Amino acid sequence: MSPEIAVSEESPLEAECDALVVGAFQAEEGPGLTERGRAVDEAMEGRLRRHLEAIGFKADPGKVVLVPTGGAVPAPVVAVAGLGPETEAHTSQVRRAAAASARSLGHAAVLGSTLHSDGPEGAAAAAAEGYLLGAYRFTSHKTSPPANKPSRVLFLQAGAAEVAKGVAYGSATTLARDLVNEPPSLLTPETLAARAVEIATSGGYASKVWDVDALRQDGFEGILSVGRGSAHPPRFIRLDYEPPEPKAKVALVGKGVTFDSGGLSLKDARNMETMKTDMSGAAAVLGAMSALADLQPQVQVVGLIPATENMPGQDAMKPGDVIKHYGGTTSEVLNTDAEGRLVLADALAYASEQGVDAIVDVATLTGAIMVALGGKCTGLFSNDDSLAQELQIATEKEGERNWRMPLFDDYASELESEVADIKNIGGRYGGSILAALFLRKFVGKDIPWAHLDIAGTARSDSASDESSKGGTGTATRTLLAWIEDRG
Ligand code: BES
Ligand code: MN
Ligand code: ZN
């Protein structure tokens, strides 16, 4: 359960809460409290500042120190959260400080937060995101879950609209995390589709789900082929957000492989361990779509999710098979573990027919992107410089990270097939680029398209900053910021 985020008119000197959170900037001469922090320090007769001095507190983002107030204000303890240098003030620091405070204050039920005070524009929204992300835990399958603390965060003297925006972004991300963390026995293509329809219903969006018969009828052979080895049949999911006066229309496509065993090109045990994560692109798209009803951007959004398991069952697709994708392009399957591109091919070809101004796909597509960029940076590929730049701006706003990768035309010769239009693997090197080049073949001519390879960023081995252990919900907030910037 996420903490409830509320707005209060009260000052930090009067708010009844279990802990107060105040920010501090780092300066040459030591930490400098924000204006609300100084008010608390005054009430404490300078004890707060002396405490920080005595312990040599360095106000780096992510650092938090707890100081007892001794009854000087109603809150028994004040948490001083580092914001870094004031000259470099950015919402990312505020988000990080809020997340770290939520983690440090697991004993406190109600927090009073002043982290938005003296902050850059958007600080209140970033703080709300940070509290939701830092307090996140996945406990649905624990028989004795830990107490839900903090359970409530009061934003003291903050703007309600801005806080609500942060709550929308934060909740979208925790929804994505929940979907990723759910065990694959429970989150199958069918149940993912059911969750998507629930999200559509509660947001008031239209939705459509293709079952196997419908997939056959409409020629989605990429999705069908990958799903053939599984006892849980595949689905294709479409959600439609339609504002009254849209300024643009975009498609979001999320890879929804609910479990990737590799298929007949089976993964080894270690590499299979985390493969429930392979629907993180779908989770980001669903998370983002879930928030549109609240944020109401004037952009029409079509959410598309090819959902399937990749299993080696008796009817599994085989190396050597040829697939006729949605739209007619054929591909030769030489490695059944390169399945993401096969299902995305259908979805991208379908998206290209929807009259959209741009397509963004999000996918845990290649292990190679981790080799290239490590575990904390998404790979961004695009056929359009301004779309790529828009996404960079959105990413930067949301404190996520991505790096533009090239789509070298001549590399595509590695994907030439003897028997089909393209084959699904190339040589040993540049695997993420080859995968992106494969996808590009299915994007309609002249449609701006971007591909986010989140194989490295979708999951984390440890909790740090606003990122949690397990599914991170990465790209959810970037998609939202991008859509809001467009509308
Ligand atoms: N789902 C994987 C990519 C992946 C790897 C995601 C590690 C997260 C962590 C994808 O379907 C895959 O298996 N890709 C292969 C492609 C190869 C066979 C060309 C890979 O990266 O090894
Ligand atoms: Mn695979
Ligand atoms: Zn996969």
Short mmCIF file of C-alpha atoms and ligand atoms in Angstrom, two decimals:
data_model
loop_
_atom_site.label_atom_id
_atom_site.label_comp_id
_atom_site.label_asym_id
_atom_site.label_seq_id
_atom_site.Cartn_x
_atom_site.Cartn_y
_atom_site.Cartn_z
CA MET A 1 0.00 0.00 0.00
CA SER A 2 1.33 3.40 -0.98
CA PRO A 3 1.25 6.24 1.53
CA GLU A 4 -1.62 8.66 1.16
CA ILE A 5 -0.40 12.09 0.02
CA ALA A 6 -2.36 15.08 1.30
CA VAL A 7 -1.98 18.87 1.35
CA SER A 8 -2.20 20.87 4.58
CA GLU A 9 -2.27 24.61 5.25
CA GLU A 10 -0.39 24.13 8.52
CA SER A 11 3.16 25.33 9.04
CA PRO A 12 5.91 22.97 10.23
CA LEU A 13 5.67 24.67 13.64
CA GLU A 14 2.08 23.55 14.14
CA ALA A 15 1.58 20.36 12.09
CA GLU A 16 0.80 17.23 14.10
CA CYS A 17 2.96 14.51 12.58
CA ASP A 18 5.47 11.81 13.57
CA ALA A 19 8.33 13.40 11.66
CA LEU A 20 9.02 16.62 9.79
CA VAL A 21 11.08 16.59 6.62
CA VAL A 22 13.13 19.69 5.81
CA GLY A 23 15.63 20.22 3.02
CA ALA A 24 19.21 21.46 3.22
CA PHE A 25 21.43 22.75 0.42
CA GLN A 26 25.12 22.02 0.40
CA ALA A 27 27.38 25.09 0.45
CA GLU A 28 31.14 25.62 0.87
CA GLU A 29 30.69 26.52 4.50
CA GLY A 30 28.43 23.51 5.21
CA PRO A 31 24.74 22.63 4.95
CA GLY A 32 22.27 25.51 4.61
CA LEU A 33 18.69 24.88 5.70
CA THR A 34 15.80 25.96 3.49
CA GLU A 35 13.53 28.73 4.76
CA ARG A 36 11.08 26.32 6.46
CA GLY A 37 14.02 24.42 7.88
CA ARG A 38 15.35 27.64 9.41
CA ALA A 39 11.96 28.24 11.04
CA VAL A 40 12.15 24.81 12.66
CA ASP A 41 15.74 25.48 13.72
CA GLU A 42 14.66 28.75 15.35
CA ALA A 43 11.95 26.95 17.30
CA MET A 44 14.68 24.52 18.39
CA GLU A 45 16.89 27.46 19.41
CA GLY A 46 19.60 26.62 16.88
CA ARG A 47 19.99 23.00 18.03
CA LEU A 48 19.24 21.65 14.55
CA ARG A 49 22.03 23.63 12.93
CA ARG A 50 24.48 22.80 15.73
CA HIS A 51 23.64 19.09 15.34
CA LEU A 52 24.38 19.18 11.59
CA GLU A 53 27.65 20.98 12.27
CA ALA A 54 28.68 18.55 15.00
CA ILE A 55 28.23 15.49 12.79
CA GLY A 56 29.72 17.19 9.71
CA PHE A 57 26.54 16.57 7.69
CA LYS A 58 27.08 16.83 3.95
CA ALA A 59 23.84 17.74 2.22
CA ASP A 60 24.21 15.43 -0.79
CA PRO A 61 20.98 14.30 -2.47
CA GLY A 62 19.93 10.99 -0.94
CA LYS A 63 21.49 11.73 2.47
CA VAL A 64 19.15 12.07 5.44
CA VAL A 65 19.85 12.68 9.12
CA LEU A 66 17.26 12.37 11.90
CA VAL A 67 17.34 14.86 14.78
CA PRO A 68 15.03 14.74 17.85
CA THR A 69 13.16 18.02 18.37
CA GLY A 70 12.77 17.64 22.14
CA GLY A 71 9.22 19.00 21.97
CA ALA A 72 10.11 22.34 20.34
CA VAL A 73 7.56 21.56 17.59
CA PRO A 74 4.72 18.96 17.64
CA ALA A 75 6.78 16.50 15.55
CA PRO A 76 9.17 14.53 17.79
CA VAL A 77 11.81 14.23 15.10
CA VAL A 78 13.00 16.24 12.14
CA ALA A 79 14.60 14.62 9.10
CA VAL A 80 17.08 16.85 7.30
CA ALA A 81 17.38 15.72 3.67
CA GLY A 82 20.28 16.78 1.46
CA LEU A 83 19.44 18.64 -1.77
CA GLY A 84 22.96 19.21 -3.11
CA PRO A 85 24.25 22.67 -4.10
CA GLU A 86 21.54 25.32 -4.44
CA THR A 87 23.13 26.56 -7.67
CA GLU A 88 22.39 23.16 -9.23
CA ALA A 89 18.86 22.88 -7.81
CA HIS A 90 16.82 20.48 -9.95
CA THR A 91 13.64 18.50 -9.36
CA SER A 92 15.74 15.31 -9.50
CA GLN A 93 17.40 16.28 -6.22
CA VAL A 94 14.04 16.93 -4.56
CA ARG A 95 12.65 13.60 -5.81
CA ARG A 96 15.72 11.81 -4.50
CA ALA A 97 15.56 13.56 -1.14
CA ALA A 98 11.90 12.61 -0.71
CA ALA A 99 12.58 8.98 -1.62
CA ALA A 100 15.48 8.79 0.84
CA SER A 101 13.34 10.40 3.57
CA ALA A 102 10.54 7.87 3.05
CA ARG A 103 13.09 5.06 3.43
CA SER A 104 14.73 6.59 6.52
CA LEU A 105 11.40 7.17 8.22
CA GLY A 106 9.97 3.65 8.06
CA HIS A 107 9.12 3.93 11.76
CA ALA A 108 6.92 7.00 11.35
CA ALA A 109 3.27 6.82 10.27
CA VAL A 110 2.62 10.47 9.38
CA LEU A 111 5.21 12.75 7.78
CA GLY A 112 4.98 16.50 7.41
CA SER A 113 7.00 17.55 4.37
CA THR A 114 8.49 20.94 3.49
CA LEU A 115 10.81 19.58 0.81
CA HIS A 116 9.16 21.69 -1.88
CA SER A 117 10.04 24.93 -0.09
CA ASP A 118 12.74 27.06 -1.81
CA GLY A 119 12.70 24.39 -4.52
CA PRO A 120 12.83 24.75 -8.30
CA GLU A 121 9.62 24.79 -10.33
CA GLY A 122 7.95 21.39 -10.10
CA ALA A 123 9.51 20.63 -6.71
CA ALA A 124 6.22 19.69 -5.03
CA ALA A 125 5.34 17.24 -7.82
CA ALA A 126 8.84 15.73 -7.70
CA ALA A 127 8.62 15.36 -3.91
CA ALA A 128 5.26 13.58 -4.16
CA GLU A 129 6.77 11.20 -6.72
CA GLY A 130 9.76 10.65 -4.48
CA TYR A 131 7.73 9.71 -1.40
CA LEU A 132 5.62 7.24 -3.39
CA LEU A 133 8.66 5.70 -5.06
CA GLY A 134 10.84 5.55 -1.94
CA ALA A 135 8.08 4.04 0.22
CA TYR A 136 7.25 1.40 -2.39
CA ARG A 137 7.37 -2.23 -1.34
CA PHE A 138 5.93 -5.29 -3.06
CA THR A 139 4.32 -7.30 -0.26
CA SER A 140 1.28 -8.96 -1.89
CA HIS A 141 2.74 -12.42 -1.39
CA LYS A 142 4.19 -12.03 2.12
CA THR A 143 2.16 -13.80 4.79
CA SER A 144 3.22 -11.21 7.39
CA PRO A 145 3.87 -8.01 5.48
CA PRO A 146 5.79 -5.23 7.26
CA ALA A 147 3.78 -2.26 8.54
CA ASN A 148 2.76 0.21 5.87
CA LYS A 149 4.91 3.16 6.97
CA PRO A 150 4.94 5.99 6.28
CA SER A 151 1.21 5.73 5.65
CA ARG A 152 0.50 9.42 5.15
CA VAL A 153 2.53 12.40 3.95
CA LEU A 154 1.24 15.91 4.57
CA PHE A 155 2.58 18.52 2.17
CA LEU A 156 2.73 21.60 4.36
CA GLN A 157 1.68 24.78 2.59
CA ALA A 158 2.05 23.34 -0.90
CA GLY A 159 -0.03 23.78 -4.06
CA ALA A 160 -2.65 21.03 -4.36
CA ALA A 161 -2.61 20.82 -8.15
CA GLU A 162 1.13 20.33 -8.32
CA VAL A 163 1.07 17.68 -5.61
CA ALA A 164 -1.75 15.88 -7.45
CA LYS A 165 0.36 15.80 -10.60
CA GLY A 166 3.22 14.17 -8.70
CA VAL A 167 0.83 11.65 -7.20
CA ALA A 168 -0.40 10.75 -10.70
CA TYR A 169 3.18 10.20 -11.95
CA GLY A 170 4.24 8.31 -8.82
CA SER A 171 1.16 6.05 -8.76
CA ALA A 172 1.58 5.28 -12.46
CA THR A 173 5.12 4.11 -11.69
CA THR A 174 4.16 1.98 -8.68
CA LEU A 175 1.40 0.38 -10.76
CA ALA A 176 4.04 -0.53 -13.37
CA ARG A 177 6.28 -1.94 -10.60
CA ASP A 178 3.44 -4.06 -9.23
CA LEU A 179 2.79 -5.54 -12.66
CA VAL A 180 6.48 -6.36 -13.16
CA ASN A 181 6.89 -7.87 -9.68
CA GLU A 182 3.84 -10.11 -9.92
CA PRO A 183 4.88 -13.77 -10.35
CA PRO A 184 4.56 -15.03 -13.93
CA SER A 185 2.20 -17.83 -12.90
CA LEU A 186 -0.28 -15.12 -11.94
CA LEU A 187 0.55 -12.54 -14.59
CA THR A 188 -0.08 -14.35 -17.88
CA PRO A 189 -1.14 -12.79 -21.19
CA GLU A 190 -4.78 -13.35 -20.18
CA THR A 191 -4.48 -11.76 -16.76
CA LEU A 192 -2.38 -8.91 -18.15
CA ALA A 193 -5.18 -8.25 -20.64
CA ALA A 194 -7.73 -8.34 -17.81
CA ARG A 195 -5.66 -5.81 -15.84
CA ALA A 196 -5.41 -3.60 -18.91
CA VAL A 197 -9.18 -3.69 -19.40
CA GLU A 198 -9.65 -2.75 -15.71
CA ILE A 199 -7.33 0.23 -16.19
CA ALA A 200 -9.27 1.25 -19.30
CA THR A 201 -12.60 0.93 -17.55
CA SER A 202 -11.58 2.99 -14.54
CA GLY A 203 -10.05 5.70 -16.75
CA GLY A 204 -13.05 5.71 -19.10
CA TYR A 205 -11.00 4.59 -22.13
CA ALA A 206 -12.13 2.26 -24.90
CA SER A 207 -10.26 -1.04 -25.04
CA LYS A 208 -10.01 -4.07 -27.26
CA VAL A 209 -8.37 -7.46 -26.68
CA TRP A 210 -7.56 -9.88 -29.51
CA ASP A 211 -7.73 -13.55 -28.48
CA VAL A 212 -6.12 -16.32 -30.55
CA ASP A 213 -8.99 -16.53 -33.04
CA ALA A 214 -8.99 -12.79 -33.58
CA LEU A 215 -5.18 -12.75 -33.91
CA ARG A 216 -5.45 -15.43 -36.62
CA GLN A 217 -8.21 -13.59 -38.38
CA ASP A 218 -6.23 -10.34 -38.52
CA GLY A 219 -2.88 -11.92 -39.35
CA PHE A 220 -0.83 -11.24 -36.20
CA GLU A 221 1.47 -14.17 -36.87
CA GLY A 222 4.45 -12.81 -34.93
CA ILE A 223 2.46 -12.77 -31.70
CA LEU A 224 0.87 -16.15 -32.46
CA SER A 225 4.22 -17.78 -33.31
CA VAL A 226 5.95 -16.72 -30.11
CA GLY A 227 2.91 -17.84 -28.12
CA ARG A 228 2.73 -21.28 -29.69
CA GLY A 229 4.96 -23.03 -27.17
CA SER A 230 2.90 -21.94 -24.19
CA ALA A 231 -0.18 -23.32 -22.46
CA HIS A 232 -1.27 -19.70 -21.86
CA PRO A 233 -2.48 -18.27 -25.17
CA PRO A 234 -1.27 -14.84 -26.36
CA ARG A 235 -3.28 -11.65 -26.53
CA PHE A 236 -2.98 -8.29 -28.26
CA ILE A 237 -4.25 -5.39 -26.20
CA ARG A 238 -5.34 -1.91 -27.29
CA LEU A 239 -6.33 1.00 -25.02
CA ASP A 240 -7.56 4.35 -26.32
CA TYR A 241 -7.31 7.64 -24.48
CA GLU A 242 -9.26 10.30 -26.38
CA PRO A 243 -9.41 13.87 -25.09
CA PRO A 244 -12.04 16.25 -26.50
CA GLU A 245 -9.65 18.38 -28.59
CA PRO A 246 -6.46 16.45 -29.28
CA LYS A 247 -3.49 18.39 -30.65
CA ALA A 248 -1.67 15.21 -31.63
CA LYS A 249 -2.10 11.46 -31.80
CA VAL A 250 0.59 9.05 -30.65
CA ALA A 251 0.98 5.31 -30.18
CA LEU A 252 2.77 3.69 -27.26
CA VAL A 253 3.84 0.09 -27.79
CA GLY A 254 5.02 -2.05 -24.86
CA LYS A 255 6.67 -5.48 -25.06
CA GLY A 256 4.50 -7.78 -22.95
CA VAL A 257 6.38 -11.08 -22.77
CA THR A 258 5.05 -12.26 -19.41
CA PHE A 259 7.76 -14.90 -19.20
CA ASP A 260 10.75 -15.40 -21.51
CA SER A 261 12.26 -18.87 -21.18
CA GLY A 262 13.96 -18.34 -24.54
CA GLY A 263 11.69 -20.94 -26.16
CA LEU A 264 13.53 -23.80 -27.89
CA SER A 265 16.65 -21.60 -27.88
CA LEU A 266 16.32 -22.06 -24.11
CA LYS A 267 18.01 -19.70 -21.64
CA ASP A 268 20.17 -21.13 -18.86
CA ALA A 269 18.86 -21.07 -15.29
CA ARG A 270 20.66 -17.93 -14.22
CA ASN A 271 19.54 -15.88 -17.19
CA MET A 272 15.96 -17.12 -16.82
CA GLU A 273 15.63 -16.19 -13.14
CA THR A 274 14.40 -12.67 -13.73
CA MET A 275 12.48 -13.19 -16.96
CA LYS A 276 9.12 -12.28 -15.48
CA THR A 277 10.55 -8.78 -16.02
CA ASP A 278 10.13 -9.17 -19.77
CA MET A 279 6.76 -7.37 -19.76
CA SER A 280 8.22 -4.17 -18.29
CA GLY A 281 7.57 -2.25 -21.52
CA ALA A 282 3.91 -3.22 -21.27
CA ALA A 283 3.92 -2.20 -17.61
CA ALA A 284 5.33 1.25 -18.48
CA VAL A 285 2.67 1.75 -21.16
CA LEU A 286 -0.15 0.62 -18.85
CA GLY A 287 1.21 2.67 -15.95
CA ALA A 288 1.39 5.77 -18.13
CA MET A 289 -2.07 5.19 -19.63
CA SER A 290 -3.55 4.78 -16.15
CA ALA A 291 -2.57 8.37 -15.28
CA LEU A 292 -3.91 10.07 -18.42
CA ALA A 293 -7.47 10.26 -17.10
CA ASP A 294 -6.17 12.39 -14.20
CA LEU A 295 -3.64 14.47 -16.13
CA GLN A 296 -5.91 15.04 -19.15
CA PRO A 297 -3.29 15.97 -21.73
CA GLN A 298 -4.74 17.09 -25.07
CA VAL A 299 -3.08 14.24 -26.94
CA GLN A 300 -4.81 11.17 -28.26
CA VAL A 301 -2.94 8.07 -27.09
CA VAL A 302 -3.25 4.55 -28.47
CA GLY A 303 -1.66 2.01 -26.09
CA LEU A 304 -0.69 -1.29 -27.73
CA ILE A 305 0.59 -4.39 -26.01
CA PRO A 306 1.54 -7.67 -27.64
CA ALA A 307 1.27 -10.07 -24.68
CA THR A 308 2.64 -13.60 -24.76
CA GLU A 309 4.79 -16.14 -22.98
CA ASN A 310 7.87 -17.48 -24.76
CA MET A 311 7.97 -21.18 -23.88
CA PRO A 312 9.38 -24.38 -25.43
CA GLY A 313 6.11 -26.39 -25.40
CA GLN A 314 5.33 -29.11 -27.92
CA ASP A 315 4.06 -26.76 -30.62
CA ALA A 316 6.78 -24.16 -30.04
CA MET A 317 8.13 -22.14 -32.98
CA LYS A 318 11.41 -23.54 -34.24
CA PRO A 319 14.63 -22.08 -35.56
CA GLY A 320 14.11 -22.05 -39.33
CA ASP A 321 10.44 -21.09 -39.17
CA VAL A 322 9.23 -18.22 -41.31
CA ILE A 323 6.60 -15.82 -39.99
CA LYS A 324 4.28 -13.64 -42.06
CA HIS A 325 3.83 -10.60 -39.80
CA TYR A 326 0.87 -8.27 -39.56
CA GLY A 327 1.06 -6.20 -42.75
CA GLY A 328 2.76 -8.97 -44.76
CA THR A 329 6.52 -8.65 -44.12
CA THR A 330 8.12 -12.05 -43.52
CA SER A 331 10.86 -12.94 -41.04
CA GLU A 332 13.03 -15.99 -40.56
CA VAL A 333 13.39 -17.12 -36.96
CA LEU A 334 16.90 -18.36 -36.28
CA ASN A 335 16.89 -17.87 -32.53
CA THR A 336 13.61 -18.23 -30.67
CA ASP A 337 15.04 -16.16 -27.81
CA ALA A 338 14.99 -13.07 -30.03
CA GLU A 339 11.20 -13.11 -29.59
CA GLY A 340 10.56 -9.54 -28.49
CA ARG A 341 11.23 -8.12 -31.94
CA LEU A 342 8.87 -10.71 -33.47
CA VAL A 343 5.89 -9.60 -31.39
CA LEU A 344 6.80 -5.92 -31.63
CA ALA A 345 6.99 -6.24 -35.42
CA ASP A 346 3.25 -7.00 -35.56
CA ALA A 347 2.43 -4.24 -33.10
CA LEU A 348 4.55 -1.61 -34.89
CA ALA A 349 3.04 -2.51 -38.27
CA TYR A 350 -0.41 -2.20 -36.72
CA ALA A 351 0.45 1.10 -35.00
CA SER A 352 1.69 2.47 -38.33
CA GLU A 353 -1.85 2.08 -39.74
CA GLN A 354 -3.48 4.17 -37.01
CA GLY A 355 -2.73 7.62 -38.42
CA VAL A 356 -0.43 8.61 -35.57
CA ASP A 357 2.09 11.48 -35.47
CA ALA A 358 4.64 9.37 -33.59
CA ILE A 359 5.23 5.87 -32.24
CA VAL A 360 7.27 5.13 -29.13
CA ASP A 361 7.95 1.53 -28.18
CA VAL A 362 9.35 0.39 -24.84
CA ALA A 363 10.92 -3.04 -24.52
CA THR A 364 13.30 -5.19 -22.50
CA LEU A 365 14.76 -6.12 -25.84
CA THR A 366 18.43 -7.03 -25.59
CA GLY A 367 20.99 -8.14 -23.03
CA ALA A 368 23.47 -6.27 -25.23
CA ILE A 369 22.11 -2.88 -24.13
CA MET A 370 23.38 -3.69 -20.62
CA VAL A 371 26.82 -4.42 -22.02
CA ALA A 372 26.74 -1.08 -23.83
CA LEU A 373 25.20 1.22 -21.22
CA GLY A 374 25.17 -0.61 -17.88
CA GLY A 375 22.16 -1.11 -15.65
CA LYS A 376 21.14 2.49 -15.06
CA CYS A 377 20.67 3.85 -18.56
CA THR A 378 18.06 3.13 -21.19
CA GLY A 379 19.04 2.90 -24.86
CA LEU A 380 17.18 5.34 -27.09
CA PHE A 381 16.91 4.69 -30.83
CA SER A 382 15.01 6.91 -33.21
CA ASN A 383 14.54 7.67 -36.89
CA ASP A 384 13.68 11.29 -35.99
CA ASP A 385 15.98 13.80 -34.28
CA SER A 386 13.26 15.99 -32.82
CA LEU A 387 11.36 13.03 -31.36
CA ALA A 388 14.63 11.79 -29.85
CA GLN A 389 15.22 15.23 -28.38
CA GLU A 390 11.70 15.44 -26.95
CA LEU A 391 12.26 12.12 -25.21
CA GLN A 392 15.63 13.24 -23.87
CA ILE A 393 13.97 16.32 -22.36
CA ALA A 394 11.19 14.23 -20.79
CA THR A 395 13.73 11.78 -19.37
CA GLU A 396 15.83 14.56 -17.90
CA LYS A 397 12.76 16.12 -16.27
CA GLU A 398 11.83 12.85 -14.65
CA GLY A 399 15.30 11.98 -13.38
CA GLU A 400 15.52 8.91 -15.57
CA ARG A 401 18.42 8.37 -17.91
CA ASN A 402 18.71 7.45 -21.55
CA TRP A 403 21.39 7.63 -24.19
CA ARG A 404 20.89 7.93 -27.93
CA MET A 405 22.14 4.94 -29.88
CA PRO A 406 22.77 4.79 -33.64
CA LEU A 407 20.74 3.09 -36.38
CA PHE A 408 23.52 2.50 -38.92
CA ASP A 409 21.92 1.59 -42.25
CA ASP A 410 24.79 -0.63 -43.38
CA TYR A 411 24.54 -2.82 -40.27
CA ALA A 412 21.14 -3.96 -41.54
CA SER A 413 22.86 -6.21 -44.09
CA GLU A 414 23.51 -8.59 -41.18
CA LEU A 415 19.79 -9.20 -41.02
CA GLU A 416 19.44 -10.30 -44.66
CA SER A 417 17.75 -13.69 -44.91
CA GLU A 418 18.05 -16.34 -47.62
CA VAL A 419 14.40 -17.29 -47.38
CA ALA A 420 12.45 -14.35 -45.91
CA ASP A 421 12.47 -10.53 -45.97
CA ILE A 422 14.58 -10.34 -42.81
CA LYS A 423 16.01 -12.69 -40.17
CA ASN A 424 15.68 -12.21 -36.44
CA ILE A 425 19.36 -12.32 -35.48
CA GLY A 426 22.60 -11.00 -36.94
CA GLY A 427 26.23 -11.42 -35.95
CA ARG A 428 27.72 -11.38 -32.51
CA TYR A 429 28.26 -7.66 -32.00
CA GLY A 430 26.04 -4.59 -31.79
CA GLY A 431 23.06 -6.70 -30.74
CA SER A 432 20.93 -3.78 -29.54
CA ILE A 433 21.43 -1.88 -32.80
CA LEU A 434 20.55 -4.95 -34.86
CA ALA A 435 17.39 -5.47 -32.81
CA ALA A 436 16.40 -1.83 -33.32
CA LEU A 437 17.10 -2.11 -37.07
CA PHE A 438 14.83 -5.16 -37.16
CA LEU A 439 12.04 -3.12 -35.53
CA ARG A 440 12.57 -0.20 -37.91
CA LYS A 441 11.62 -2.42 -40.85
CA PHE A 442 8.07 -2.62 -39.50
CA VAL A 443 7.53 1.10 -38.91
CA GLY A 444 5.55 2.85 -41.64
CA LYS A 445 7.43 5.14 -44.02
CA ASP A 446 7.97 8.68 -42.66
CA ILE A 447 6.44 8.00 -39.24
CA PRO A 448 8.61 9.40 -36.42
CA TRP A 449 9.43 6.44 -34.21
CA ALA A 450 11.52 5.88 -31.11
CA HIS A 451 12.49 2.68 -29.37
CA LEU A 452 13.51 2.55 -25.71
CA ASP A 453 15.53 -0.58 -24.87
CA ILE A 454 14.98 -0.91 -21.11
CA ALA A 455 16.54 -4.37 -20.63
CA GLY A 456 19.09 -2.85 -18.22
CA THR A 457 16.87 -0.40 -16.39
CA ALA A 458 13.62 -2.35 -15.92
CA ARG A 459 14.90 -4.16 -12.87
CA SER A 460 17.33 -3.34 -10.10
CA ASP A 461 19.22 -5.61 -7.70
CA SER A 462 19.13 -3.08 -4.90
CA ALA A 463 17.03 -0.18 -3.73
CA SER A 464 18.72 3.18 -4.23
CA ASP A 465 17.43 6.71 -4.66
CA GLU A 466 13.92 6.58 -6.09
CA SER A 467 14.52 3.16 -7.63
CA SER A 468 13.31 0.04 -5.83
CA LYS A 469 14.65 -3.50 -5.73
CA GLY A 470 12.94 -5.61 -8.39
CA GLY A 471 10.81 -3.92 -11.04
CA THR A 472 11.64 -0.21 -11.30
CA GLY A 473 8.71 0.98 -13.45
CA THR A 474 11.26 2.72 -15.64
CA ALA A 475 10.06 4.80 -18.63
CA THR A 476 6.56 5.26 -17.18
CA ARG A 477 7.24 8.84 -16.08
CA THR A 478 9.26 9.66 -19.18
CA LEU A 479 6.29 8.63 -21.36
CA LEU A 480 3.96 10.79 -19.28
CA ALA A 481 6.22 13.83 -19.39
CA TRP A 482 6.63 13.41 -23.15
CA ILE A 483 2.87 13.18 -23.71
CA GLU A 484 2.19 16.17 -21.47
CA ASP A 485 4.81 18.22 -23.30
CA ARG A 486 3.05 17.43 -26.57
CA GLY A 487 -0.36 18.49 -25.33
N1 BES B 1 14.17 -10.56 -22.93
C1 BES B 1 15.44 -10.73 -23.53
C2 BES B 1 16.38 -9.54 -23.27
C3 BES B 1 16.81 -9.35 -21.86
C4 BES B 1 18.00 -9.89 -21.41
C5 BES B 1 16.07 -8.57 -21.00
C6 BES B 1 18.40 -9.70 -20.10
C7 BES B 1 16.48 -8.36 -19.69
C8 BES B 1 17.65 -8.92 -19.25
C9 BES B 1 15.30 -10.91 -25.04
O1 BES B 1 14.13 -11.53 -25.43
C10 BES B 1 16.42 -11.80 -25.45
O2 BES B 1 16.44 -12.91 -25.02
N2 BES B 1 17.33 -11.27 -26.26
C11 BES B 1 18.45 -12.01 -26.70
C12 BES B 1 18.65 -11.71 -28.17
C13 BES B 1 19.65 -12.60 -28.85
C14 BES B 1 19.13 -14.02 -28.91
C15 BES B 1 19.91 -12.06 -30.23
C16 BES B 1 19.66 -11.57 -25.88
O3 BES B 1 19.75 -10.39 -25.55
O4 BES B 1 20.46 -12.41 -25.55
MN MN B 2 14.28 -13.65 -25.36
ZN ZN B 3 12.48 -11.31 -24.21
#
